[in-house]
Amino acid sequence: MTPPSRTTARETKLRVQGVNKVFTRDGKSVNVLEDIDLEIRDGEFVCLLGPSGCGKSTLLNIVAGFTPPTSGQVYIDGEPVTGPDPRRIFVFQERGVFPWLTVEGNIGFGLFRLPPKEKARRIAHYVKLVGLSGFEQAYPAELSGGMKQRLEVARALAVNPDMLFLDEPFGALDSITRLLMRSELLRIWEAEKKTILFVTHDIEESVQLADRVVVMSARPAKIQRVVEIDIPHPRDISSPRYLKLRDGIFEEIGLAHKV
Amino acid sequence: MLAWDILIRWSPGGLLPRPWEVVQGLTELAQKGLLFKYIVASLFRVTWGYVAAAVLAIPFGLMLGWHRRGELALNPLIQILRPISPLAWIPISILWFGVGDVAALFLIFMASFLPLTVTAMNAVKNILPTHLNAGRNFGLSPAQIVLKVIYPSVMPQLIAGLRITLGIAWLVVVAAEMIAVNSGLGFLIIDARNAGNRYDLVVAGMVMIGLIGLVLDLGMRRLEKLKSLRWGYASE
Ligand SMILES: Nc1ncnc2c1ncn2[C@@H]1O[C@H](COP(=O)(O)OP(=O)(O)OP(=O)(O)O)[C@@H](O)[C@H]1O
Ligand SMILES: [Mg+2]
């Protein structure tokens, strides 16, 4: 008798069913997404991986309810998605924080329904969590790129969503900051039990973070393969298992091992 | 001041006043109560023409920027009207409203309306979609989106446009007063010349126009410096 695996025990959080997206521009129509089917379980960390311009942001925008699909449907907790919802927060690829608000103002942006005391407590908590103590009154223009990105993550977490959609949130950061941010995100994910859908075009990043990596093909984007990353955190990125999974994805995408 | 004094000594005609004569002219005007009266008259016209234009043009421009169709329909007209100097409207304004305050107000209104419309239109178009999406994502109602996302997004550009337009309005009021009315600083200048070549009073009027223009501009610049607006002028 084998016990039920960790993953099958959890219920489906998000279901993407037969989603297509066609953009029409200057009379020409471009097929960006083709028959996307995807299921994500509660508490899972899933990376969407694919070449630049393939339609990852488009898919994430559909899942988040910002853009309607041309056909198909997205369900979250069994309910069809009809628009954005504060229970699932989108972290943008760039320039997502509000430049006219301070760090505190940004983190408190979504907390307008809370009594002032509770709001202040939450702001203080998340300022500390993302390491922005001392910058409470600073404006985004006075922050570095990494700090701005952390600020946006804090703004998202502050409303206590059960899902996070992150669109290449660390893409514009230097490699050291990017590594730090990844372990921060993993720490938060494990502590707060969120379901995360994370878009990236960085293979290493996806293998370091995800429970499963969804590999997308170039346009029109289809799901080419789903790779289960069965390595517990913290992951040893020089272990044979890690290297094997990583190289498998490299091959899947058709990239040689040598530069 | 010294350069002014020296230049005047050499200038032909001998009509232009020395600095101290201008000061005397200003004192004379102040004693007669005209200086204050004319300044108030000019400021009054600028304020009403400009405020009326702002009240109509800003919502109008915001609407145009928000609804792409409106912009597509009206933009050609705006682009044709824009290069026409506000002063070209003088004959028409006198034809419509006769000589008087209304004609002057109309000119200032015309001078302010188009620049403010264009400013507001562009300000809306420059709102980042990510900011609007973030607003919707956090569950803001449409009214809250206007208040917490659209309003702060457009403010820096609006204030900059308001400052530049106030400068234009102040230029135009002087011209309008030379032709359409018999009070105000523009009238003071033309009247001083006509009534016996009082160039000391002409220059006195010019000095006042310059000083008040400067004060208006400084006032608007103070608005731009507000911390919550300053982001809009950063290099980002
Ligand atoms: N509003 C739109 N109208 C027309 N075409 C669009 C629109 N949005 C995206 N596209 C097209 O859809 C394709 C996919 O865009 P998308 O932004 O989803 O790519 P991506 O995978 O996120 O790329 P990147 O990794 O560079 O961010 C692109 O070719 C883009 O030109
Ligand atoms: Mg993208």
Short mmCIF file of C-alpha atoms and ligand atoms in Angstrom, two decimals:
data_model
loop_
_atom_site.label_atom_id
_atom_site.label_comp_id
_atom_site.label_asym_id
_atom_site.label_seq_id
_atom_site.Cartn_x
_atom_site.Cartn_y
_atom_site.Cartn_z
CA MET A 1 0.00 0.00 0.00
CA THR A 2 1.35 3.37 -0.95
CA PRO A 3 0.05 6.41 0.89
CA PRO A 4 -1.57 9.07 -1.30
CA SER A 5 1.13 11.41 -2.52
CA ARG A 6 1.32 14.92 -1.16
CA THR A 7 0.03 16.42 -4.36
CA THR A 8 -3.03 14.30 -5.11
CA ALA A 9 -4.35 14.90 -1.63
CA ARG A 10 -4.89 18.59 -2.37
CA GLU A 11 -7.82 19.89 -4.30
CA THR A 12 -7.80 21.79 -7.56
CA LYS A 13 -7.41 25.51 -7.10
CA LEU A 14 -7.28 26.70 -10.68
CA ARG A 15 -8.45 25.12 -13.88
CA VAL A 16 -7.74 26.52 -17.33
CA GLN A 17 -10.01 24.85 -19.86
CA GLY A 18 -9.51 25.05 -23.61
CA VAL A 19 -8.32 28.66 -23.57
CA ASN A 20 -7.56 30.34 -26.90
CA LYS A 21 -6.54 33.92 -27.44
CA VAL A 22 -6.55 35.72 -30.78
CA PHE A 23 -5.39 39.33 -31.02
CA THR A 24 -6.49 41.43 -33.96
CA ARG A 25 -4.25 44.27 -34.94
CA ASP A 26 -4.38 46.31 -38.17
CA GLY A 27 -6.90 43.87 -39.61
CA LYS A 28 -4.60 40.88 -39.09
CA SER A 29 -5.36 38.36 -36.43
CA VAL A 30 -2.61 36.67 -34.43
CA ASN A 31 -3.21 33.41 -32.68
CA VAL A 32 -1.32 33.77 -29.40
CA LEU A 33 -2.65 30.96 -27.21
CA GLU A 34 -3.93 27.67 -28.55
CA ASP A 35 -5.97 25.19 -26.54
CA ILE A 36 -4.40 25.74 -23.16
CA ASP A 37 -5.47 23.23 -20.51
CA LEU A 38 -3.94 23.43 -17.08
CA GLU A 39 -4.76 22.49 -13.51
CA ILE A 40 -3.12 23.87 -10.42
CA ARG A 41 -3.67 22.43 -6.98
CA ASP A 42 -4.17 24.38 -3.80
CA GLY A 43 -0.86 25.55 -2.37
CA GLU A 44 1.12 24.58 -5.42
CA PHE A 45 3.97 26.63 -6.89
CA VAL A 46 3.81 26.46 -10.69
CA CYS A 47 6.15 28.13 -13.14
CA LEU A 48 5.08 29.05 -16.66
CA LEU A 49 8.20 28.82 -18.78
CA GLY A 50 8.51 29.84 -22.40
CA PRO A 51 10.42 31.95 -24.90
CA SER A 52 9.95 35.72 -24.92
CA GLY A 53 6.83 36.83 -26.73
CA CYS A 54 5.15 33.41 -26.68
CA GLY A 55 2.14 34.53 -24.65
CA LYS A 56 2.98 33.92 -21.00
CA SER A 57 1.83 37.35 -19.87
CA THR A 58 -1.28 36.98 -22.00
CA LEU A 59 -2.17 33.71 -20.27
CA LEU A 60 -1.48 35.18 -16.84
CA ASN A 61 -3.66 38.21 -17.66
CA ILE A 62 -6.49 35.89 -18.68
CA VAL A 63 -6.15 33.81 -15.54
CA ALA A 64 -6.15 36.98 -13.41
CA GLY A 65 -9.31 38.23 -15.10
CA PHE A 66 -7.81 41.32 -16.76
CA THR A 67 -8.30 40.02 -20.32
CA PRO A 68 -11.11 37.76 -21.47
CA PRO A 69 -10.08 34.69 -23.47
CA THR A 70 -11.28 34.42 -27.08
CA SER A 71 -12.67 31.03 -26.19
CA GLY A 72 -12.41 28.67 -23.26
CA GLN A 73 -12.86 29.34 -19.57
CA VAL A 74 -10.84 29.73 -16.39
CA TYR A 75 -12.18 28.42 -13.10
CA ILE A 76 -10.85 29.24 -9.65
CA ASP A 77 -12.26 27.29 -6.70
CA GLY A 78 -14.76 25.91 -9.20
CA GLU A 79 -16.12 29.35 -10.15
CA PRO A 80 -15.62 30.91 -13.58
CA VAL A 81 -13.29 33.92 -13.54
CA THR A 82 -15.06 37.06 -14.79
CA GLY A 83 -12.70 39.77 -13.57
CA PRO A 84 -9.88 40.59 -11.19
CA ASP A 85 -10.38 39.80 -7.52
CA PRO A 86 -8.49 40.93 -4.41
CA ARG A 87 -8.19 37.29 -3.32
CA ARG A 88 -5.68 36.83 -6.14
CA ILE A 89 -3.11 39.51 -6.71
CA PHE A 90 -1.06 40.13 -9.81
CA VAL A 91 2.56 41.26 -9.50
CA PHE A 92 3.52 43.05 -12.69
CA GLN A 93 6.55 42.61 -14.90
CA GLU A 94 7.60 46.23 -14.26
CA ARG A 95 6.37 49.57 -12.99
CA GLY A 96 3.59 48.13 -10.91
CA VAL A 97 4.04 50.21 -7.74
CA PHE A 98 2.36 53.59 -7.48
CA PRO A 99 5.03 56.30 -7.76
CA TRP A 100 2.85 58.88 -5.99
CA LEU A 101 2.59 56.82 -2.82
CA THR A 102 5.24 56.13 -0.21
CA VAL A 103 6.31 52.61 0.73
CA GLU A 104 3.67 52.65 3.47
CA GLY A 105 1.08 54.09 1.12
CA ASN A 106 1.74 51.39 -1.46
CA ILE A 107 1.57 48.53 1.01
CA GLY A 108 -1.60 49.96 2.51
CA PHE A 109 -3.22 50.55 -0.89
CA GLY A 110 -5.43 47.48 -0.81
CA LEU A 111 -6.23 47.75 2.90
CA PHE A 112 -8.86 50.48 2.67
CA ARG A 113 -11.53 48.26 4.20
CA LEU A 114 -9.57 47.67 7.41
CA PRO A 115 -9.83 49.80 10.56
CA PRO A 116 -6.80 52.14 10.82
CA LYS A 117 -5.19 50.23 13.68
CA GLU A 118 -5.25 46.89 11.90
CA LYS A 119 -4.09 48.57 8.70
CA ALA A 120 -1.06 50.11 10.43
CA ARG A 121 -0.22 46.76 12.00
CA ARG A 122 -0.32 44.97 8.65
CA ILE A 123 1.77 47.64 6.95
CA ALA A 124 4.41 47.42 9.65
CA HIS A 125 4.44 43.62 9.40
CA TYR A 126 4.99 43.55 5.63
CA VAL A 127 7.49 46.41 5.60
CA LYS A 128 9.59 44.24 7.87
CA LEU A 129 8.91 41.02 6.00
CA VAL A 130 10.34 42.34 2.74
CA GLY A 131 13.20 44.18 4.44
CA LEU A 132 12.14 47.75 3.78
CA SER A 133 12.38 48.94 7.40
CA GLY A 134 13.63 52.51 7.49
CA PHE A 135 12.13 53.27 4.10
CA GLU A 136 8.49 53.57 5.21
CA GLN A 137 8.26 57.19 4.08
CA ALA A 138 10.34 56.81 0.91
CA TYR A 139 8.82 57.18 -2.55
CA PRO A 140 9.48 54.52 -5.21
CA ALA A 141 11.72 56.95 -7.11
CA GLU A 142 14.08 56.80 -4.13
CA LEU A 143 14.23 52.97 -4.13
CA SER A 144 16.37 50.57 -6.13
CA GLY A 145 14.84 48.18 -8.66
CA GLY A 146 14.98 45.27 -6.21
CA MET A 147 13.39 47.31 -3.45
CA LYS A 148 10.56 48.36 -5.76
CA GLN A 149 9.92 44.74 -6.67
CA ARG A 150 9.93 43.72 -3.01
CA LEU A 151 7.54 46.59 -2.33
CA GLU A 152 5.16 45.27 -4.93
CA VAL A 153 5.31 41.78 -3.46
CA ALA A 154 4.59 43.28 -0.03
CA ARG A 155 1.62 45.23 -1.42
CA ALA A 156 0.28 41.97 -2.85
CA LEU A 157 0.81 39.95 0.33
CA ALA A 158 -0.66 42.61 2.60
CA VAL A 159 -4.22 41.90 1.43
CA ASN A 160 -3.66 38.23 2.32
CA PRO A 161 -4.61 36.76 -1.07
CA ASP A 162 -4.80 33.01 -1.50
CA MET A 163 -3.20 33.18 -4.96
CA LEU A 164 -0.35 35.18 -6.40
CA PHE A 165 0.26 35.72 -10.08
CA LEU A 166 3.80 36.86 -10.68
CA ASP A 167 4.88 38.00 -14.14
CA GLU A 168 8.67 37.81 -14.35
CA PRO A 169 8.85 39.73 -11.10
CA PHE A 170 12.62 39.46 -10.83
CA GLY A 171 13.44 39.78 -14.51
CA ALA A 172 14.93 43.24 -14.26
CA LEU A 173 17.11 42.51 -11.23
CA ASP A 174 20.80 41.66 -11.04
CA SER A 175 21.64 38.02 -10.47
CA ILE A 176 22.52 38.38 -6.77
CA THR A 177 19.34 40.23 -5.88
CA ARG A 178 17.40 37.75 -7.97
CA LEU A 179 18.72 34.81 -5.96
CA LEU A 180 17.89 36.55 -2.68
CA MET A 181 14.40 37.38 -3.88
CA ARG A 182 13.79 33.77 -4.90
CA SER A 183 14.61 32.42 -1.47
CA GLU A 184 12.50 35.20 0.10
CA LEU A 185 9.56 34.22 -2.08
CA LEU A 186 9.98 30.54 -1.22
CA ARG A 187 10.12 31.40 2.47
CA ILE A 188 6.91 33.43 2.21
CA TRP A 189 5.22 30.74 0.14
CA GLU A 190 6.02 28.06 2.68
CA ALA A 191 5.03 30.25 5.62
CA GLU A 192 1.79 31.63 4.21
CA LYS A 193 0.60 28.69 2.09
CA LYS A 194 -0.27 30.55 -1.09
CA THR A 195 -0.92 29.11 -4.50
CA ILE A 196 1.57 30.70 -6.88
CA LEU A 197 1.64 30.96 -10.64
CA PHE A 198 4.99 32.38 -11.66
CA VAL A 199 5.91 33.40 -15.19
CA THR A 200 9.54 33.29 -16.25
CA HIS A 201 11.72 32.67 -19.27
CA ASP A 202 14.61 31.59 -17.06
CA ILE A 203 14.98 27.80 -16.95
CA GLU A 204 17.14 27.77 -13.82
CA GLU A 205 14.69 29.99 -12.03
CA SER A 206 11.79 27.70 -12.82
CA VAL A 207 13.62 24.57 -11.63
CA GLN A 208 14.74 26.27 -8.43
CA LEU A 209 11.27 27.48 -7.50
CA ALA A 210 8.51 25.32 -8.84
CA ASP A 211 6.68 22.16 -7.86
CA ARG A 212 5.87 21.85 -11.53
CA VAL A 213 7.24 23.64 -14.59
CA VAL A 214 4.82 24.19 -17.46
CA VAL A 215 6.87 24.48 -20.63
CA MET A 216 5.21 26.53 -23.36
CA SER A 217 6.12 26.47 -27.03
CA ALA A 218 6.70 29.52 -29.23
CA ARG A 219 3.67 31.19 -30.81
CA PRO A 220 1.01 30.09 -31.04
CA ALA A 221 1.75 28.94 -27.52
CA LYS A 222 0.70 25.46 -26.53
CA ILE A 223 1.65 23.56 -23.44
CA GLN A 224 4.55 21.48 -24.64
CA ARG A 225 5.26 19.56 -21.48
CA VAL A 226 4.76 19.68 -17.73
CA VAL A 227 7.80 18.75 -15.65
CA GLU A 228 7.40 17.71 -12.02
CA ILE A 229 10.29 18.98 -9.89
CA ASP A 230 10.36 16.42 -7.10
CA ILE A 231 13.16 17.93 -5.05
CA PRO A 232 12.42 19.19 -1.54
CA HIS A 233 13.36 22.74 -0.56
CA PRO A 234 15.98 24.03 0.07
CA ARG A 235 17.23 22.68 -3.24
CA ASP A 236 20.82 21.82 -3.92
CA ILE A 237 21.39 23.29 -7.35
CA SER A 238 24.40 21.08 -8.03
CA SER A 239 22.69 17.79 -7.13
CA PRO A 240 22.42 15.24 -9.95
CA ARG A 241 18.61 15.28 -9.77
CA TYR A 242 18.48 19.04 -10.17
CA LEU A 243 20.89 18.97 -13.10
CA LYS A 244 18.99 16.15 -14.75
CA LEU A 245 15.66 17.97 -14.55
CA ARG A 246 17.20 21.22 -15.70
CA ASP A 247 18.94 19.63 -18.66
CA GLY A 248 15.75 17.80 -19.56
CA ILE A 249 14.00 21.15 -19.89
CA PHE A 250 16.88 22.60 -21.87
CA GLU A 251 16.52 19.71 -24.27
CA GLU A 252 12.77 20.04 -24.37
CA ILE A 253 13.13 23.63 -25.51
CA GLY A 254 15.74 22.55 -28.06
CA LEU A 255 18.77 24.26 -26.59
CA ALA A 256 22.16 22.60 -26.73
CA HIS A 257 24.21 22.15 -23.57
CA LYS A 258 27.14 24.04 -24.95
CA VAL A 259 27.27 27.72 -25.73
CA MET B 1 19.87 98.93 -13.44
CA LEU B 2 23.16 100.60 -14.25
CA ALA B 3 23.16 99.08 -17.73
CA TRP B 4 19.62 100.30 -18.19
CA ASP B 5 20.64 103.84 -17.14
CA ILE B 6 23.62 103.89 -19.50
CA LEU B 7 21.67 102.49 -22.44
CA ILE B 8 18.97 105.12 -22.02
CA ARG B 9 21.53 107.97 -22.18
CA TRP B 10 22.67 106.79 -25.61
CA SER B 11 19.31 105.78 -27.01
CA PRO B 12 17.79 107.87 -29.81
CA GLY B 13 14.68 109.97 -29.37
CA GLY B 14 15.29 110.62 -25.72
CA LEU B 15 11.84 109.34 -24.86
CA LEU B 16 12.71 106.28 -22.78
CA PRO B 17 12.68 106.81 -19.02
CA ARG B 18 15.52 106.26 -16.58
CA PRO B 19 14.99 103.77 -13.75
CA TRP B 20 14.20 106.45 -11.15
CA GLU B 21 11.66 107.99 -13.49
CA VAL B 22 9.89 104.68 -13.71
CA VAL B 23 9.86 104.47 -9.93
CA GLN B 24 8.35 107.94 -9.85
CA GLY B 25 5.81 106.83 -12.43
CA LEU B 26 4.84 103.85 -10.31
CA THR B 27 4.50 106.07 -7.24
CA GLU B 28 2.34 108.48 -9.21
CA LEU B 29 0.09 105.64 -10.37
CA ALA B 30 -0.13 104.27 -6.87
CA GLN B 31 -1.05 107.65 -5.43
CA LYS B 32 -3.83 108.10 -7.96
CA GLY B 33 -5.09 104.66 -6.99
CA LEU B 34 -4.76 103.50 -10.57
CA LEU B 35 -1.99 100.97 -10.07
CA PHE B 36 -3.94 98.84 -7.66
CA LYS B 37 -7.12 99.22 -9.68
CA TYR B 38 -5.46 98.13 -12.92
CA ILE B 39 -3.67 95.19 -11.35
CA VAL B 40 -6.93 93.98 -9.88
CA ALA B 41 -8.67 94.46 -13.23
CA SER B 42 -6.05 92.40 -15.09
CA LEU B 43 -5.93 89.66 -12.48
CA PHE B 44 -9.71 89.56 -12.43
CA ARG B 45 -9.88 88.94 -16.19
CA VAL B 46 -7.13 86.35 -16.18
CA THR B 47 -8.66 84.52 -13.27
CA TRP B 48 -12.12 84.26 -14.77
CA GLY B 49 -11.09 83.49 -18.33
CA TYR B 50 -8.53 80.98 -17.16
CA VAL B 51 -10.63 79.31 -14.49
CA ALA B 52 -13.60 79.00 -16.86
CA ALA B 53 -11.32 77.42 -19.46
CA ALA B 54 -9.81 75.05 -16.89
CA VAL B 55 -13.21 73.99 -15.54
CA LEU B 56 -14.40 73.10 -19.03
CA ALA B 57 -11.20 71.98 -20.74
CA ILE B 58 -9.86 69.58 -18.10
CA PRO B 59 -12.93 67.32 -17.87
CA PHE B 60 -13.31 67.60 -21.64
CA GLY B 61 -9.69 66.62 -22.28
CA LEU B 62 -9.87 63.80 -19.73
CA MET B 63 -12.92 62.40 -21.51
CA LEU B 64 -11.23 62.66 -24.89
CA GLY B 65 -8.14 60.85 -23.63
CA TRP B 66 -10.21 58.12 -22.02
CA HIS B 67 -12.43 57.42 -25.02
CA ARG B 68 -10.19 56.83 -27.98
CA ARG B 69 -13.00 57.47 -30.44
CA GLY B 70 -13.58 60.96 -29.12
CA GLU B 71 -9.94 61.73 -29.54
CA LEU B 72 -9.84 60.34 -33.07
CA ALA B 73 -12.84 62.45 -34.00
CA LEU B 74 -11.71 65.74 -32.50
CA ASN B 75 -7.96 65.59 -32.75
CA PRO B 76 -7.75 66.97 -36.33
CA LEU B 77 -9.81 70.00 -35.32
CA ILE B 78 -7.66 70.54 -32.25
CA GLN B 79 -4.47 70.29 -34.26
CA ILE B 80 -5.72 72.89 -36.75
CA LEU B 81 -6.86 75.33 -34.09
CA ARG B 82 -3.76 74.95 -31.96
CA PRO B 83 -1.23 76.88 -34.08
CA ILE B 84 -3.57 79.87 -34.37
CA SER B 85 -2.34 82.59 -32.06
CA PRO B 86 -4.96 83.54 -29.50
CA LEU B 87 -4.53 87.12 -30.71
CA ALA B 88 -5.98 86.15 -34.07
CA TRP B 89 -9.29 85.82 -32.26
CA ILE B 90 -9.37 89.55 -31.40
CA PRO B 91 -11.48 90.64 -34.39
CA ILE B 92 -13.95 87.82 -33.94
CA SER B 93 -14.26 88.34 -30.22
CA ILE B 94 -14.99 92.05 -30.77
CA LEU B 95 -17.47 91.16 -33.50
CA TRP B 96 -19.28 88.77 -31.20
CA PHE B 97 -19.07 90.54 -27.89
CA GLY B 98 -18.33 94.17 -28.76
CA VAL B 99 -15.62 96.16 -27.02
CA GLY B 100 -15.63 95.27 -23.35
CA ASP B 101 -14.84 92.79 -20.64
CA VAL B 102 -16.58 89.86 -22.28
CA ALA B 103 -14.41 90.13 -25.37
CA ALA B 104 -11.27 90.15 -23.21
CA LEU B 105 -12.49 87.19 -21.18
CA PHE B 106 -13.28 85.31 -24.37
CA LEU B 107 -9.74 85.84 -25.64
CA ILE B 108 -8.21 84.53 -22.44
CA PHE B 109 -10.62 81.62 -22.51
CA MET B 110 -9.65 80.79 -26.09
CA ALA B 111 -5.96 81.06 -25.26
CA SER B 112 -6.30 78.66 -22.32
CA PHE B 113 -8.88 76.18 -23.52
CA LEU B 114 -6.96 74.30 -26.20
CA PRO B 115 -3.64 73.90 -24.36
CA LEU B 116 -5.48 72.64 -21.30
CA THR B 117 -7.58 70.23 -23.35
CA VAL B 118 -4.49 68.80 -25.00
CA THR B 119 -2.68 68.54 -21.66
CA ALA B 120 -5.56 66.68 -20.03
CA MET B 121 -5.95 64.39 -23.03
CA ASN B 122 -2.29 63.42 -23.02
CA ALA B 123 -2.25 63.04 -19.24
CA VAL B 124 -4.96 60.39 -19.46
CA LYS B 125 -3.25 58.58 -22.30
CA ASN B 126 -0.08 58.37 -20.23
CA ILE B 127 -1.73 56.54 -17.34
CA LEU B 128 -0.01 53.17 -17.10
CA PRO B 129 -2.33 50.20 -17.73
CA THR B 130 -0.55 48.37 -14.92
CA HIS B 131 -1.72 51.04 -12.46
CA LEU B 132 -5.32 50.78 -13.60
CA ASN B 133 -5.15 46.99 -13.45
CA ALA B 134 -3.62 47.11 -9.98
CA GLY B 135 -6.47 49.37 -8.88
CA ARG B 136 -9.04 46.93 -10.22
CA ASN B 137 -7.14 43.99 -8.76
CA PHE B 138 -7.37 45.39 -5.23
CA GLY B 139 -11.13 45.67 -5.61
CA LEU B 140 -11.55 49.42 -6.02
CA SER B 141 -14.90 50.70 -7.26
CA PRO B 142 -14.88 52.84 -10.42
CA ALA B 143 -15.19 55.97 -8.28
CA GLN B 144 -12.25 54.87 -6.14
CA ILE B 145 -10.20 54.19 -9.27
CA VAL B 146 -10.80 57.76 -10.39
CA LEU B 147 -9.85 59.09 -6.99
CA LYS B 148 -6.91 56.85 -6.12
CA VAL B 149 -5.37 55.98 -9.48
CA ILE B 150 -6.47 58.30 -12.29
CA TYR B 151 -6.37 61.52 -10.28
CA PRO B 152 -2.84 61.06 -8.88
CA SER B 153 -1.62 59.77 -12.26
CA VAL B 154 -2.66 62.84 -14.20
CA MET B 155 -1.94 65.52 -11.59
CA PRO B 156 1.75 66.18 -12.35
CA GLN B 157 1.09 66.68 -16.04
CA LEU B 158 -2.02 68.74 -15.35
CA ILE B 159 -0.19 71.05 -12.97
CA ALA B 160 2.63 71.53 -15.47
CA GLY B 161 0.09 72.32 -18.18
CA LEU B 162 -1.80 74.68 -15.89
CA ARG B 163 1.40 76.56 -15.14
CA ILE B 164 2.35 76.99 -18.78
CA THR B 165 -1.19 77.98 -19.71
CA LEU B 166 -1.39 80.55 -16.93
CA GLY B 167 1.71 82.13 -18.48
CA ILE B 168 -0.03 82.26 -21.86
CA ALA B 169 -3.18 83.71 -20.31
CA TRP B 170 -1.13 86.43 -18.67
CA LEU B 171 0.46 87.28 -22.05
CA VAL B 172 -2.92 87.44 -23.71
CA VAL B 173 -4.65 89.59 -21.10
CA VAL B 174 -2.22 92.42 -21.79
CA ALA B 175 -2.91 92.27 -25.51
CA ALA B 176 -6.66 92.01 -24.95
CA GLU B 177 -6.65 95.04 -22.66
CA MET B 178 -4.82 97.13 -25.23
CA ILE B 179 -7.68 96.69 -27.65
CA ALA B 180 -10.87 95.69 -25.99
CA VAL B 181 -11.20 97.53 -22.67
CA ASN B 182 -10.20 100.68 -20.79
CA SER B 183 -8.72 99.36 -17.61
CA GLY B 184 -5.97 96.95 -16.65
CA LEU B 185 -2.22 96.91 -17.15
CA GLY B 186 -2.44 96.47 -20.92
CA PHE B 187 -4.71 99.50 -21.13
CA LEU B 188 -2.31 101.41 -18.87
CA ILE B 189 0.51 100.87 -21.35
CA ILE B 190 -1.39 101.84 -24.47
CA ASP B 191 -3.11 104.74 -22.72
CA ALA B 192 0.12 106.18 -21.35
CA ARG B 193 1.56 106.23 -24.83
CA ASN B 194 -1.51 107.72 -26.47
CA ALA B 195 -1.99 110.37 -23.79
CA GLY B 196 1.24 112.26 -24.33
CA ASN B 197 3.97 109.70 -24.74
CA ARG B 198 4.35 108.99 -21.03
CA TYR B 199 7.00 106.34 -21.52
CA ASP B 200 7.79 106.33 -17.83
CA LEU B 201 4.30 104.94 -17.26
CA VAL B 202 4.64 102.53 -20.19
CA VAL B 203 7.73 101.00 -18.64
CA ALA B 204 6.13 101.08 -15.21
CA GLY B 205 3.29 98.98 -16.63
CA MET B 206 5.73 96.58 -18.21
CA VAL B 207 7.60 96.17 -14.95
CA MET B 208 4.38 95.36 -13.11
CA ILE B 209 3.37 92.83 -15.79
CA GLY B 210 6.72 91.13 -15.49
CA LEU B 211 6.63 91.03 -11.71
CA ILE B 212 3.10 89.68 -11.49
CA GLY B 213 3.82 87.10 -14.19
CA LEU B 214 6.80 85.98 -12.15
CA VAL B 215 4.75 85.71 -8.95
CA LEU B 216 2.08 83.66 -10.74
CA ASP B 217 4.69 81.31 -12.12
CA LEU B 218 6.41 80.92 -8.77
CA GLY B 219 3.07 80.09 -7.18
CA MET B 220 2.44 77.35 -9.73
CA ARG B 221 5.96 76.04 -9.32
CA ARG B 222 5.35 75.63 -5.61
CA LEU B 223 2.48 73.30 -6.49
CA GLU B 224 4.79 71.24 -8.67
CA LYS B 225 7.16 70.81 -5.74
CA LEU B 226 4.60 69.04 -3.55
CA LYS B 227 6.11 65.73 -2.60
CA SER B 228 3.24 63.58 -3.74
CA LEU B 229 3.41 65.19 -7.19
CA ARG B 230 7.15 65.33 -7.60
CA TRP B 231 7.40 61.75 -8.88
CA GLY B 232 5.96 62.90 -12.19
CA TYR B 233 9.02 65.03 -12.91
CA ALA B 234 11.58 62.42 -11.93
CA SER B 235 13.43 60.79 -14.77
CA GLU B 236 11.54 57.50 -14.47
N1 LIG C 1 -3.04 43.81 -26.72
C1 LIG C 1 -2.38 43.12 -27.69
N2 LIG C 1 -2.72 43.30 -28.99
C2 LIG C 1 -2.09 42.62 -29.96
N3 LIG C 1 -1.10 41.74 -29.74
C3 LIG C 1 -0.72 41.52 -28.48
C4 LIG C 1 -1.33 42.20 -27.39
N4 LIG C 1 -0.76 41.79 -26.23
C5 LIG C 1 0.19 40.89 -26.61
N5 LIG C 1 0.21 40.72 -27.94
C6 LIG C 1 1.08 39.81 -28.70
O1 LIG C 1 0.98 38.54 -28.11
C7 LIG C 1 2.24 37.91 -28.06
C8 LIG C 1 2.51 37.40 -26.68
O2 LIG C 1 2.69 38.49 -25.79
P1 LIG C 1 3.01 38.29 -24.25
O3 LIG C 1 3.19 39.62 -23.65
O4 LIG C 1 1.98 37.41 -23.66
O5 LIG C 1 4.41 37.50 -24.31
P2 LIG C 1 5.33 36.99 -23.12
O6 LIG C 1 5.44 35.52 -23.27
O7 LIG C 1 4.85 37.50 -21.82
O8 LIG C 1 6.73 37.64 -23.49
P3 LIG C 1 7.88 38.23 -22.50
O9 LIG C 1 8.57 37.06 -21.91
O10 LIG C 1 8.77 38.96 -23.43
O11 LIG C 1 7.20 39.10 -21.50
C9 LIG C 1 3.26 38.92 -28.55
O12 LIG C 1 3.67 38.55 -29.82
C10 LIG C 1 2.53 40.23 -28.57
O13 LIG C 1 2.92 40.96 -29.70
MG MG C 2 5.54 38.99 -20.44
#
